[in-house]
PDB file of C-alpha atoms in Angstrom:
ATOM      1  CA  TYR V   1     -82.151 -33.603   8.435  1.00 72.00           C
ATOM      2  CA  PHE V   2     -79.890 -36.722   6.590  1.00 70.00           C
ATOM      3  CA  ILE V   3     -79.875 -40.467   7.275  1.00 71.00           C
ATOM      4  CA  PHE V   4     -76.687 -42.096   6.719  1.00 67.00           C
ATOM      5  CA  ASN V   5     -75.928 -45.766   6.560  1.00 66.00           C
ATOM      6  CA  ILE V   6     -72.636 -46.439   7.201  1.00 67.00           C
ATOM      7  CA  ILE V   7     -70.903 -49.703   5.808  1.00 69.00           C
ATOM      8  CA  PRO V   8     -67.918 -50.169   7.422  1.00 75.00           C
ATOM      9  CA  THR V   9     -65.102 -52.222   5.972  1.00 88.00           C
ATOM     10  CA  PHE V  10     -64.071 -54.983   8.519  1.00 93.00           C
ATOM     11  CA  PHE V  11     -60.006 -55.596   8.891  1.00 95.00           C
ATOM     12  CA  ASP V  12     -58.441 -58.500   7.448  1.00 92.00           C
ATOM     13  CA  ARG V  13     -58.092 -60.782  10.168  1.00 93.00           C
ATOM     14  CA  SER V  14     -55.927 -63.409   8.562  1.00 91.00           C
ATOM     15  CA  ASN V  15     -53.003 -62.388  11.117  1.00 92.00           C
ATOM     16  CA  GLY V  16     -55.185 -62.212  13.968  1.00 95.00           C
ATOM     17  CA  LYS V  17     -54.711 -64.587  17.026  1.00 98.00           C
ATOM     18  CA  ILE V  18     -56.558 -65.713  20.021  1.00 98.00           C
ATOM     19  CA  ILE V  19     -54.102 -65.072  22.639  1.00 98.00           C
ATOM     20  CA  ASP V  20     -56.389 -65.221  25.956  1.00 98.00           C
ATOM     21  CA  VAL V  21     -59.578 -66.752  26.539  1.00 98.00           C
ATOM     22  CA  SER V  22     -61.535 -66.824  30.129  1.00 98.00           C
ATOM     23  CA  SER V  23     -62.914 -70.375  29.034  1.00 97.00           C
ATOM     24  CA  GLN V  24     -63.910 -72.339  26.104  1.00 97.00           C
ATOM     25  CA  GLU V  25     -65.364 -75.677  25.050  1.00 97.00           C
ATOM     26  CA  SER V  26     -62.852 -77.918  23.530  1.00 93.00           C
ATOM     27  CA  VAL V  27     -64.648 -81.041  24.140  1.00 91.00           C
ATOM     28  CA  GLY V  28     -68.469 -80.760  23.978  1.00 90.00           C
ATOM     29  CA  GLU V  29     -69.025 -79.043  20.580  1.00 92.00           C
ATOM     30  CA  GLY V  30     -67.239 -81.495  18.587  1.00 87.00           C
ATOM     31  CA  VAL V  31     -63.632 -80.964  16.557  1.00 86.00           C
ATOM     32  CA  ASN V  32     -65.076 -77.786  14.670  1.00 86.00           C
ATOM     33  CA  ASN V  33     -66.798 -75.583  17.353  1.00 93.00           C
ATOM     34  CA  GLY V  34     -66.241 -74.663  20.915  1.00 96.00           C
ATOM     35  CA  ARG V  35     -62.721 -72.957  20.826  1.00 97.00           C
ATOM     36  CA  ALA V  36     -62.377 -69.264  20.706  1.00 97.00           C
ATOM     37  CA  ILE V  37     -60.431 -69.417  17.382  1.00 97.00           C
ATOM     38  CA  PHE V  38     -63.583 -69.936  15.453  1.00 97.00           C
ATOM     39  CA  VAL V  39     -64.659 -66.344  16.095  1.00 98.00           C
ATOM     40  CA  LEU V  40     -62.119 -65.463  13.304  1.00 97.00           C
ATOM     41  CA  ALA V  41     -63.070 -68.399  11.071  1.00 96.00           C
ATOM     42  CA  GLY V  42     -65.167 -66.487   8.559  1.00 95.00           C
ATOM     43  CA  ASN V  43     -68.110 -69.180   8.627  1.00 96.00           C
ATOM     44  CA  ILE V  44     -71.091 -68.160  10.521  1.00 96.00           C
ATOM     45  CA  ASN V  45     -72.009 -72.061  11.111  1.00 95.00           C
ATOM     46  CA  THR V  46     -68.805 -72.288  13.666  1.00 96.00           C
ATOM     47  CA  PHE V  47     -68.669 -70.740  16.968  1.00 97.00           C
ATOM     48  CA  TRP V  48     -66.588 -69.989  20.353  1.00 98.00           C
ATOM     49  CA  HIS V  49     -68.473 -71.607  23.404  1.00 98.00           C
ATOM     50  CA  SER V  50     -67.914 -70.863  27.069  1.00 98.00           C
ATOM     51  CA  GLN V  51     -66.749 -74.074  28.724  1.00 97.00           C
ATOM     52  CA  TRP V  52     -69.955 -75.912  30.034  1.00 96.00           C
ATOM     53  CA  LYS V  53     -68.734 -79.862  29.975  1.00 93.00           C
ATOM     54  CA  ASP V  54     -66.433 -80.294  32.878  1.00 90.00           C
ATOM     55  CA  ALA V  55     -67.326 -76.716  34.270  1.00 92.00           C
ATOM     56  CA  GLN V  56     -69.126 -74.147  33.944  1.00 93.00           C
ATOM     57  CA  PRO V  57     -67.524 -70.696  34.887  1.00 94.00           C
ATOM     58  CA  LYS V  58     -69.975 -67.638  35.427  1.00 95.00           C
ATOM     59  CA  PRO V  59     -69.193 -64.494  33.528  1.00 97.00           C
ATOM     60  CA  PRO V  60     -67.602 -62.258  32.647  1.00 98.00           C
ATOM     61  CA  HIS V  61     -66.438 -64.257  29.391  1.00 98.00           C
ATOM     62  CA  TYR V  62     -63.825 -62.923  27.541  1.00 98.00           C
ATOM     63  CA  PHE V  63     -61.280 -63.399  24.692  1.00 98.00           C
ATOM     64  CA  THR V  64     -58.192 -61.280  23.542  1.00 98.00           C
ATOM     65  CA  ILE V  65     -57.112 -61.190  19.981  1.00 98.00           C
ATOM     66  CA  ASP V  66     -53.603 -59.691  18.620  1.00 98.00           C
ATOM     67  CA  MET V  67     -54.315 -58.193  15.260  1.00 97.00           C
ATOM     68  CA  GLY V  68     -50.633 -58.495  14.324  1.00 96.00           C
ATOM     69  CA  GLU V  69     -50.261 -55.136  13.769  1.00 96.00           C
ATOM     70  CA  THR V  70     -51.407 -51.412  15.220  1.00 97.00           C
ATOM     71  CA  LYS V  71     -54.750 -50.585  13.681  1.00 96.00           C
ATOM     72  CA  ASP V  72     -56.939 -47.509  13.964  1.00 97.00           C
ATOM     73  CA  MET V  73     -60.250 -48.664  15.211  1.00 97.00           C
ATOM     74  CA  LEU V  74     -63.817 -47.037  14.800  1.00 96.00           C
ATOM     75  CA  GLY V  75     -65.888 -50.211  16.170  1.00 97.00           C
ATOM     76  CA  ALA V  76     -66.308 -53.831  15.858  1.00 98.00           C
ATOM     77  CA  GLY V  77     -69.242 -56.503  14.572  1.00 98.00           C
ATOM     78  CA  PHE V  78     -70.936 -59.242  16.025  1.00 97.00           C
ATOM     79  CA  ILE V  79     -72.495 -62.538  14.416  1.00 98.00           C
ATOM     80  CA  ALA V  80     -73.964 -64.296  17.323  1.00 97.00           C
ATOM     81  CA  ARG V  81     -74.589 -68.294  17.125  1.00 96.00           C
ATOM     82  CA  GLN V  82     -77.006 -69.152  14.877  1.00 95.00           C
ATOM     83  CA  ASN V  83     -80.375 -70.966  15.564  1.00 90.00           C
ATOM     84  CA  VAL V  84     -79.771 -70.695  19.623  1.00 94.00           C
ATOM     85  CA  SER V  85     -80.937 -67.783  21.252  1.00 94.00           C
ATOM     86  CA  SER V  86     -79.724 -68.591  24.850  1.00 96.00           C
ATOM     87  CA  GLY V  87     -76.441 -67.845  25.549  1.00 97.00           C
ATOM     88  CA  ARG V  88     -76.191 -64.960  22.838  1.00 98.00           C
ATOM     89  CA  PRO V  89     -73.937 -61.793  24.180  1.00 98.00           C
ATOM     90  CA  GLN V  90     -76.218 -59.297  25.817  1.00 98.00           C
ATOM     91  CA  ASP V  91     -74.225 -56.691  27.863  1.00 98.00           C
ATOM     92  CA  ILE V  92     -70.342 -56.307  26.469  1.00 98.00           C
ATOM     93  CA  GLN V  93     -67.241 -54.599  26.885  1.00 98.00           C
ATOM     94  CA  LEU V  94     -64.312 -54.015  24.267  1.00 98.00           C
ATOM     95  CA  PHE V  95     -61.139 -52.817  25.347  1.00 98.00           C
ATOM     96  CA  VAL V  96     -58.202 -51.984  23.005  1.00 98.00           C
ATOM     97  CA  SER V  97     -54.503 -51.956  23.877  1.00 98.00           C
ATOM     98  CA  GLU V  98     -51.016 -51.460  21.976  1.00 98.00           C
ATOM     99  CA  ASP V  99     -48.905 -53.500  24.638  1.00 98.00           C
ATOM    100  CA  ASN V 100     -51.664 -56.233  25.995  1.00 98.00           C
ATOM    101  CA  ILE V 101     -50.764 -54.524  29.300  1.00 98.00           C
ATOM    102  CA  ASP V 102     -52.321 -50.919  29.386  1.00 98.00           C
ATOM    103  CA  TRP V 103     -56.142 -51.124  28.273  1.00 98.00           C
ATOM    104  CA  LYS V 104     -58.391 -48.663  26.990  1.00 98.00           C
ATOM    105  CA  PRO V 105     -61.890 -49.088  27.025  1.00 98.00           C
ATOM    106  CA  ALA V 106     -63.504 -48.596  23.782  1.00 98.00           C
ATOM    107  CA  TYR V 107     -67.264 -49.461  24.083  1.00 98.00           C
ATOM    108  CA  ALA V 108     -69.777 -50.822  26.707  1.00 98.00           C
ATOM    109  CA  GLY V 109     -73.505 -51.561  25.494  1.00 98.00           C
ATOM    110  CA  THR V 110     -76.043 -54.400  25.054  1.00 98.00           C
ATOM    111  CA  LEU V 111     -76.367 -56.500  21.937  1.00 98.00           C
ATOM    112  CA  ALA V 112     -79.500 -57.267  20.723  1.00 98.00           C
ATOM    113  CA  ASN V 113     -80.621 -61.199  20.609  1.00 98.00           C
ATOM    114  CA  THR V 114     -80.348 -61.922  16.847  1.00 97.00           C
ATOM    115  CA  GLY V 115     -78.269 -64.111  14.829  1.00 96.00           C
ATOM    116  CA  ASP V 116     -77.763 -60.941  12.250  1.00 97.00           C
ATOM    117  CA  LEU V 117     -74.692 -58.837  12.097  1.00 97.00           C
ATOM    118  CA  GLN V 118     -74.557 -56.066  14.537  1.00 97.00           C
ATOM    119  CA  LYS V 119     -72.428 -53.462  14.693  1.00 96.00           C
ATOM    120  CA  VAL V 120     -71.150 -51.108  17.268  1.00 97.00           C
ATOM    121  CA  PHE V 121     -69.171 -47.959  17.147  1.00 96.00           C
ATOM    122  CA  PHE V 122     -66.619 -46.231  19.329  1.00 97.00           C
ATOM    123  CA  SER V 123     -67.294 -42.788  20.405  1.00 95.00           C
ATOM    124  CA  ALA V 124     -63.777 -41.779  18.894  1.00 96.00           C
ATOM    125  CA  SER V 125     -61.468 -43.806  16.893  1.00 96.00           C
ATOM    126  CA  ILE V 126     -58.817 -45.800  19.201  1.00 97.00           C
ATOM    127  CA  LYS V 127     -55.307 -47.263  17.928  1.00 98.00           C
ATOM    128  CA  GLY V 128     -54.303 -50.441  19.323  1.00 98.00           C
ATOM    129  CA  ARG V 129     -52.857 -53.909  18.424  1.00 98.00           C
ATOM    130  CA  TYR V 130     -55.057 -55.757  21.062  1.00 98.00           C
ATOM    131  CA  VAL V 131     -58.817 -56.200  21.565  1.00 98.00           C
ATOM    132  CA  LYS V 132     -60.269 -57.754  24.333  1.00 98.00           C
ATOM    133  CA  LEU V 133     -64.411 -58.599  24.093  1.00 98.00           C
ATOM    134  CA  GLN V 134     -65.791 -58.911  27.525  1.00 98.00           C
ATOM    135  CA  ILE V 135     -69.173 -60.417  27.715  1.00 98.00           C
ATOM    136  CA  ASP V 136     -70.952 -59.764  31.317  1.00 98.00           C
ATOM    137  CA  ASP V 137     -74.199 -61.097  30.826  1.00 98.00           C
ATOM    138  CA  ALA V 138     -75.800 -63.161  28.065  1.00 98.00           C
ATOM    139  CA  TYR V 139     -79.407 -63.823  27.383  1.00 98.00           C
ATOM    140  CA  SER V 140     -80.985 -66.319  29.481  1.00 97.00           C
ATOM    141  CA  SER V 141     -77.825 -67.953  30.447  1.00 96.00           C
ATOM    142  CA  ASP V 142     -74.439 -67.773  32.315  1.00 96.00           C
ATOM    143  CA  LEU V 143     -73.108 -69.430  29.419  1.00 97.00           C
ATOM    144  CA  THR V 144     -71.938 -67.525  26.171  1.00 98.00           C
ATOM    145  CA  HIS V 145     -71.282 -68.351  22.407  1.00 97.00           C
ATOM    146  CA  LEU V 146     -70.190 -66.344  19.361  1.00 98.00           C
ATOM    147  CA  ALA V 147     -69.927 -67.036  15.785  1.00 98.00           C
ATOM    148  CA  GLU V 148     -67.871 -64.269  14.316  1.00 98.00           C
ATOM    149  CA  PHE V 149     -66.233 -60.984  15.523  1.00 98.00           C
ATOM    150  CA  TYR V 150     -64.779 -58.370  13.423  1.00 98.00           C
ATOM    151  CA  LEU V 151     -63.039 -55.029  14.049  1.00 97.00           C
ATOM    152  CA  PHE V 152     -63.282 -51.958  11.721  1.00 96.00           C
TER     153      PHE V 152
END
């Protein structure tokens, strides 16, 4: 038997843009938190948070990223908001598209309730330019948040 520890290289996110989001807290978390753009910020101390101040939409919560070019993807990485366990993503789905119209399911599963980096691997590589992360359930809350999101 062999045990392999696969250390993926995450794609450069500097050309990535959030193009759609189900909700975000643009007021209640201050100027450097709450909005979906912070999942691409490269700082685990900033985060996206679903809206909670003026409304509290129920799950699923999602955001869509335009990576700026087509990539051959093998999986994704997540770092949850630090020091707050309630609301961390639990049951998730990832979808990939080449045109932002036709979506292919890439992954469905459960994340652990931790602030550590978690990686999920697709069953096969999948080409696409657009990626949608959908959070169907969060730990102990209808609200959710995420510090960093990566693709590899």
